Coordinates of C-alpha atoms in Angstrom, one line a residue:
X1 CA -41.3 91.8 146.3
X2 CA -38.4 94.1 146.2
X3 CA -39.3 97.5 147.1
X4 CA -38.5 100.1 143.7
X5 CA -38.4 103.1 145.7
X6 CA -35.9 102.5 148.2
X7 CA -37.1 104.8 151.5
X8 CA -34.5 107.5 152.0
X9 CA -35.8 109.7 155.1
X10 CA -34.6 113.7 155.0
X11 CA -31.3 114.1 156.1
X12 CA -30.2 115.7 160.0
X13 CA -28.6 118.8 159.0
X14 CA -26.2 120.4 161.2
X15 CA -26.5 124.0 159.2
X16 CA -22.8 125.7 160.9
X17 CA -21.1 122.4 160.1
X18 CA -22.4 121.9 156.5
X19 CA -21.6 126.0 155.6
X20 CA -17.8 125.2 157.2
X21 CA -16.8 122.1 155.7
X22 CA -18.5 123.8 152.3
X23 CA -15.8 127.1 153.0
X24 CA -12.7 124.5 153.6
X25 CA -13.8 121.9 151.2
X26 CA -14.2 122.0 147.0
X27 CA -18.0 121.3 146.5
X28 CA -17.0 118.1 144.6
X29 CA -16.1 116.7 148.0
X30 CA -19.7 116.6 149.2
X31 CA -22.7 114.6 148.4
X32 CA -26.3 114.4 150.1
X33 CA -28.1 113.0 147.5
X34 CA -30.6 110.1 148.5
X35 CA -29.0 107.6 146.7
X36 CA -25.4 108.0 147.7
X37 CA -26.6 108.7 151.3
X38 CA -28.4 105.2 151.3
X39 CA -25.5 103.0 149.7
X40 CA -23.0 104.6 152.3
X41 CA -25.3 103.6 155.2
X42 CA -24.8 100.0 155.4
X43 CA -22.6 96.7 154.0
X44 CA -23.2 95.2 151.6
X45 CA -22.4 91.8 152.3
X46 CA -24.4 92.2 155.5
X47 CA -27.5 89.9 154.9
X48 CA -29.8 91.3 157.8
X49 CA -28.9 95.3 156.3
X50 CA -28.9 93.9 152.3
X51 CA -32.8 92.6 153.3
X52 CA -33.8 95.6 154.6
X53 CA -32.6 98.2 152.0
X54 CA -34.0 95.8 149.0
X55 CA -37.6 95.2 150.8
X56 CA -38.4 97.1 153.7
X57 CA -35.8 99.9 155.2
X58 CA -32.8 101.2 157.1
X59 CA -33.5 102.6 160.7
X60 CA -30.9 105.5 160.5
X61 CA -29.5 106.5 157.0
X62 CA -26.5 108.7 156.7
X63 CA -26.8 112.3 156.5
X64 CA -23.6 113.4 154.3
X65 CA -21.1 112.0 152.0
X66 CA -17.9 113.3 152.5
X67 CA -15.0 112.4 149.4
X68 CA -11.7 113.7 150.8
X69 CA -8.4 113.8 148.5
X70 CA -5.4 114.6 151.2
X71 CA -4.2 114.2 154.4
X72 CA -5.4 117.9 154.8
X73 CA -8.7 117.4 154.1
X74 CA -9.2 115.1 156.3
X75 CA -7.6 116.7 158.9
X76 CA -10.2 119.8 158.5
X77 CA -13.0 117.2 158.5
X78 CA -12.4 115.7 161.5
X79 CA -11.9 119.0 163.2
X80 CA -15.2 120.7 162.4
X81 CA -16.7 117.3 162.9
X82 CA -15.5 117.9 166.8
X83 CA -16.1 121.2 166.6
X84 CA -19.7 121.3 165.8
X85 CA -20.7 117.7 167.9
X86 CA -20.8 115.5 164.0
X87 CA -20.8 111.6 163.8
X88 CA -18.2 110.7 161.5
X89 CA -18.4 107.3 159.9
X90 CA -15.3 106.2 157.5
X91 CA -16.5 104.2 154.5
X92 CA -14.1 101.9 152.3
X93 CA -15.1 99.4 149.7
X94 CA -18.3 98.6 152.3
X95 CA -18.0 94.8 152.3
X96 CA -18.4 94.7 155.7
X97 CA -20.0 91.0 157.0
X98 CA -20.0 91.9 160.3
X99 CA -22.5 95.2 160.1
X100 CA -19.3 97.4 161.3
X101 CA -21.7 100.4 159.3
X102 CA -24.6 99.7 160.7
X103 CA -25.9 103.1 161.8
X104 CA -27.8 103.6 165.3
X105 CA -31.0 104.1 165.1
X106 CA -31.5 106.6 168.0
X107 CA -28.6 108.8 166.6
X108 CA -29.9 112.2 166.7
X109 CA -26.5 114.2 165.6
X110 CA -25.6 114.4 162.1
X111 CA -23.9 111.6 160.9
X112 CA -21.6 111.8 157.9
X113 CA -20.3 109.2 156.1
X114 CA -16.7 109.7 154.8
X115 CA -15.8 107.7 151.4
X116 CA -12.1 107.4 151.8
X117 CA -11.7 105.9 148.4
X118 CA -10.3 108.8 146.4
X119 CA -7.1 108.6 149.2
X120 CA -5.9 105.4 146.6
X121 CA -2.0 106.6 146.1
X122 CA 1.0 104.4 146.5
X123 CA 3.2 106.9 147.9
X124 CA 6.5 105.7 147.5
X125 CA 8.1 102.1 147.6
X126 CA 11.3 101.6 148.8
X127 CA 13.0 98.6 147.1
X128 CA 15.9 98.0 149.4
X129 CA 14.2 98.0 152.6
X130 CA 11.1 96.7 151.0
X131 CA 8.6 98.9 152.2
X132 CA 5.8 101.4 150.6
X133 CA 3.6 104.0 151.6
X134 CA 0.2 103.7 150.3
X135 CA -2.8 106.3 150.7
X136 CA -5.7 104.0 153.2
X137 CA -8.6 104.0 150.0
X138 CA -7.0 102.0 147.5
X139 CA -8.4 98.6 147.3
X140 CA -6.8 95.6 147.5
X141 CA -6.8 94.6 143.8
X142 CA -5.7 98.4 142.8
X143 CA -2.5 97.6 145.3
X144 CA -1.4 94.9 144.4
X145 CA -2.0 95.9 140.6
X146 CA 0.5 98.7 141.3
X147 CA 2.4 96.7 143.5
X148 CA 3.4 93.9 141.0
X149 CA 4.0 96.6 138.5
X150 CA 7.4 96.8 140.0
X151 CA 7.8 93.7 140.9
X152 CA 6.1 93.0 144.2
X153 CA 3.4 91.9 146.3
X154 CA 1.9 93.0 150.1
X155 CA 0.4 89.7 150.0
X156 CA -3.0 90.6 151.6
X157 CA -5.6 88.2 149.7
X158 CA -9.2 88.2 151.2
X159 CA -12.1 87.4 150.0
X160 CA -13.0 90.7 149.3
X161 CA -9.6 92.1 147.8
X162 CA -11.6 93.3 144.3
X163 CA -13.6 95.8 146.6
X164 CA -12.1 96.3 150.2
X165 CA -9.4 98.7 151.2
X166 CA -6.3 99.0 153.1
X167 CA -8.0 101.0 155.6
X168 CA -10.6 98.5 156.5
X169 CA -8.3 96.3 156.2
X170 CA -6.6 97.2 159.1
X171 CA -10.0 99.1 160.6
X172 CA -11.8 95.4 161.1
X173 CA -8.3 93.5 161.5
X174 CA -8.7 91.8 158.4
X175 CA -7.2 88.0 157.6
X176 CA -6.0 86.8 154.1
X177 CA -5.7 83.4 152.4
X178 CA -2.4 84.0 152.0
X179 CA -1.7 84.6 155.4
X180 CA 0.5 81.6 156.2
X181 CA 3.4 83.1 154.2
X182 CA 2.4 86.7 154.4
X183 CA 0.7 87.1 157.9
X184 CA -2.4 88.9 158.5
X185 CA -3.1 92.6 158.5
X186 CA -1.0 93.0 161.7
X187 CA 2.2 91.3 160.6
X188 CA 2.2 93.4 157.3
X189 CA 1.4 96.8 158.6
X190 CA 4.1 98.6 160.3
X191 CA 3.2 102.2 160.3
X192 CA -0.3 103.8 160.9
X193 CA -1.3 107.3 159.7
X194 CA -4.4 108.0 161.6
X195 CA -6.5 111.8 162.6
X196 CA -8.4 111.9 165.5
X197 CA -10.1 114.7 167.3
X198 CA -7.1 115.0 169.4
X199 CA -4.6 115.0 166.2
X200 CA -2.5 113.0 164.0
X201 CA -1.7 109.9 165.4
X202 CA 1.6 108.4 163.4
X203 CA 5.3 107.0 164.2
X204 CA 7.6 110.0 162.8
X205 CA 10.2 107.6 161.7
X206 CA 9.2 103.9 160.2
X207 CA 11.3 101.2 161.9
X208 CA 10.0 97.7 162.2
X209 CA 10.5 96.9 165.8
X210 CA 11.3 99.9 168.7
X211 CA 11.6 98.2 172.6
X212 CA 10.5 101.7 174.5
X213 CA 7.4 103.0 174.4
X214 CA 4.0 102.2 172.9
X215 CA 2.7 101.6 169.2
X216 CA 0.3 103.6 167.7
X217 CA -0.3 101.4 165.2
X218 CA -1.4 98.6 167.6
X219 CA -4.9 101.2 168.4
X220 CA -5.7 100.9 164.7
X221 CA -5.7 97.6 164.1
X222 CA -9.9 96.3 164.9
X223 CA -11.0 100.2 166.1
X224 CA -13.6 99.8 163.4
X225 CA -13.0 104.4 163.0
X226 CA -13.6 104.6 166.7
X227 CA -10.9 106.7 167.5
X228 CA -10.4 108.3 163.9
X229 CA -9.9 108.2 160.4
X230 CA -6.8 105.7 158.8
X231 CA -5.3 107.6 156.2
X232 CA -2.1 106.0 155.7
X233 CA 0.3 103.1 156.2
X234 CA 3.4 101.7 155.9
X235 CA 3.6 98.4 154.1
X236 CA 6.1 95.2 154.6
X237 CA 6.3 94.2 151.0
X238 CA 7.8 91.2 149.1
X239 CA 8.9 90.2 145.5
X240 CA 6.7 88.6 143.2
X241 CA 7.5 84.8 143.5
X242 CA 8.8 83.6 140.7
X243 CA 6.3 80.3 140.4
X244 CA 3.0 80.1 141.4
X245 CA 1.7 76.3 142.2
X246 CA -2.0 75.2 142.4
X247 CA -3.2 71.6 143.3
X248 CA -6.0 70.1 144.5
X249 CA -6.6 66.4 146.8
X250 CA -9.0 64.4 147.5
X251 CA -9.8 62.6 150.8
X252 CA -11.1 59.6 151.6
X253 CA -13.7 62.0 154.4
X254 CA -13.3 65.1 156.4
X255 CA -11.6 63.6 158.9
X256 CA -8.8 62.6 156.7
X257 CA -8.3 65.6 155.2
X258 CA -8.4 67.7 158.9
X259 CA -5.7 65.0 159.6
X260 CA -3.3 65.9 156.8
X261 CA -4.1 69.5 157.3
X262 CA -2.3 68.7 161.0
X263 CA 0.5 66.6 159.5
X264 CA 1.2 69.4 157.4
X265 CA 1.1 72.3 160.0
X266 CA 3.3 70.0 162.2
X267 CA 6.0 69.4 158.9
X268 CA 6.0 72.9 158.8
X269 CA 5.5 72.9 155.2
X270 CA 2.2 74.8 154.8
X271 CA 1.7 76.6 151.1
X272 CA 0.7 79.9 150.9
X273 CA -2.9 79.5 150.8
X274 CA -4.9 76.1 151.6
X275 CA -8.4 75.5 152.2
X276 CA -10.3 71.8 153.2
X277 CA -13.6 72.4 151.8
X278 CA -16.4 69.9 152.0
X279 CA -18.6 67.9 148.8
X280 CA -21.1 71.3 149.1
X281 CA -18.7 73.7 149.2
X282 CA -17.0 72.2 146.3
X283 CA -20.2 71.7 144.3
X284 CA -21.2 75.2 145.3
X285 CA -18.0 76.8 143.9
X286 CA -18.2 74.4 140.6
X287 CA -21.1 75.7 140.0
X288 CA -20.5 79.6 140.3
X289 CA -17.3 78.6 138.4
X290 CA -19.5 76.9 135.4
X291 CA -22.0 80.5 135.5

């Protein structure tokens, strides 16, 4: 039976670091409630962590909720979080599969998680060049909401666009269903705003491609908030298409249709999105689709 109380053990508190970030943060930006403690300390896709929460418990819970708005907060964060020897854990939409906020269990510091999700502005968009600046919490259905308001698309579809943001995104280096005409996370980032301990980590100018140097965009992509906290990117955007296809084929077996899927790769014809599913994954989906 599922438990009703939910387990939520006292929080670590690191007393200088709490009284700081309350002096350089509105209170608003704080939460160490149970409950919001609990649903920022794991996925919640993550079956093994899911199971545990709904019927026995999580080892390590964490200890703060942190809800910055700017660049600045964050910024001052991450600073007394070095400051005073804090875990800092960044939190987007918390889909995670692959239990990227699972918390260790013999942690002994105080472990805040940070909710990045209030950080959801599209900065600017520039048509010409086709390129926008968007805060790192917006989730992928928000973006591309505000995206096709005016007339375009990053093109980033997956699975968990309704919930997920552009910081995971490029924190777990996501894939799309779209990515054969759009690319993955990698091919449509091309600018990363990102604090660390040390700093701001950013390019100062946006270009695609510079042939001197290193990218400091290429340490964000998979870091998972190892090295800090995405705030920011730069976006490679693209017009709305003007027609939007759908069709579905059947094949004779699987191995016909993994054949076709070659032919098709080798014609160099490949739609935006395809997918061979088999007769139980196509029941499965009928099925949700009929709930």
């Amino acid at each position: 039976p599922e438990r009703a109380d939910k387990p939520v053990p006292p929080p670590v508190v690191n007393a200088a670091f709490v009284a700081a970030l309350r002096a350089a943060l509105p209170a608003d930006r704080l939460d160490d409630e149970a409950r919001a403690r609990l649903l920022h300390s794991h996925g919640q896709t993550t079956v093994d962590e899911v199971y545990q929460v709904l019927y026995t418990h999580l080892d390590r819970v964490a200890d703060l909720v942190v809800y910055p708005q700017s660049q600045d907060e964050v910024v001052a964060l991450v600073q007394l979080a070095a400051e005073h020897d804090v875990c800092l854990v960044p939190y987007g939409g918390g889909t995670s599969v692959s239990a990227a906020l699972k918390l260790p269990a013999g942690e002994t510091r105080m472990i805040g998680a940070v909710d990045m999700r209030r950080m959801d502005a599209v900065e600017w968009i520039a048509r010409r060049n086709l390129r926008a600046s968007v805060q790192a919490g917006i989730t992928g259905q928000h973006l591309e909401q505000r995206l096709a308001a005016e007339g375009f698309t990053c093109g980033h579809e997956p699975d968990s666009v309704e919930l997920s943001t552009l910081g995971g995104w490029i924190a777990t280096n996501a894939s799309g269903m779209k990515k054969n005409r759009y690319g993955n996370i990698e091919d449509i980032v091309e600018n990363v705003t990102m604090v660390t301990p040390a700093g701001v980590i950013e390019h100062l100018t946006n270009m695609p491609r510079v042939s001197m140097g290193i990218e400091p965009r290429q340490m964000a992509f998979g870091i998972e908030g190892n090295l800090g906290l995405i705030t920011r990117a730069v976006l490679r955007i693209h017009p709305l298409p003007e027609v939007k296809k759908y069709a579905s084929y059947v094949f004779r077996d699987f191995q016909s249709g993994t054949a076709f899927l070659y032919d098709l790769t080798r014609a160099g014809a490949l739609p935006a999105s395809i997918r061979l599913v088999d007769n139980v994954q196509f029941r499965f989906g009928q099925a949700l689709k009929a709930r």
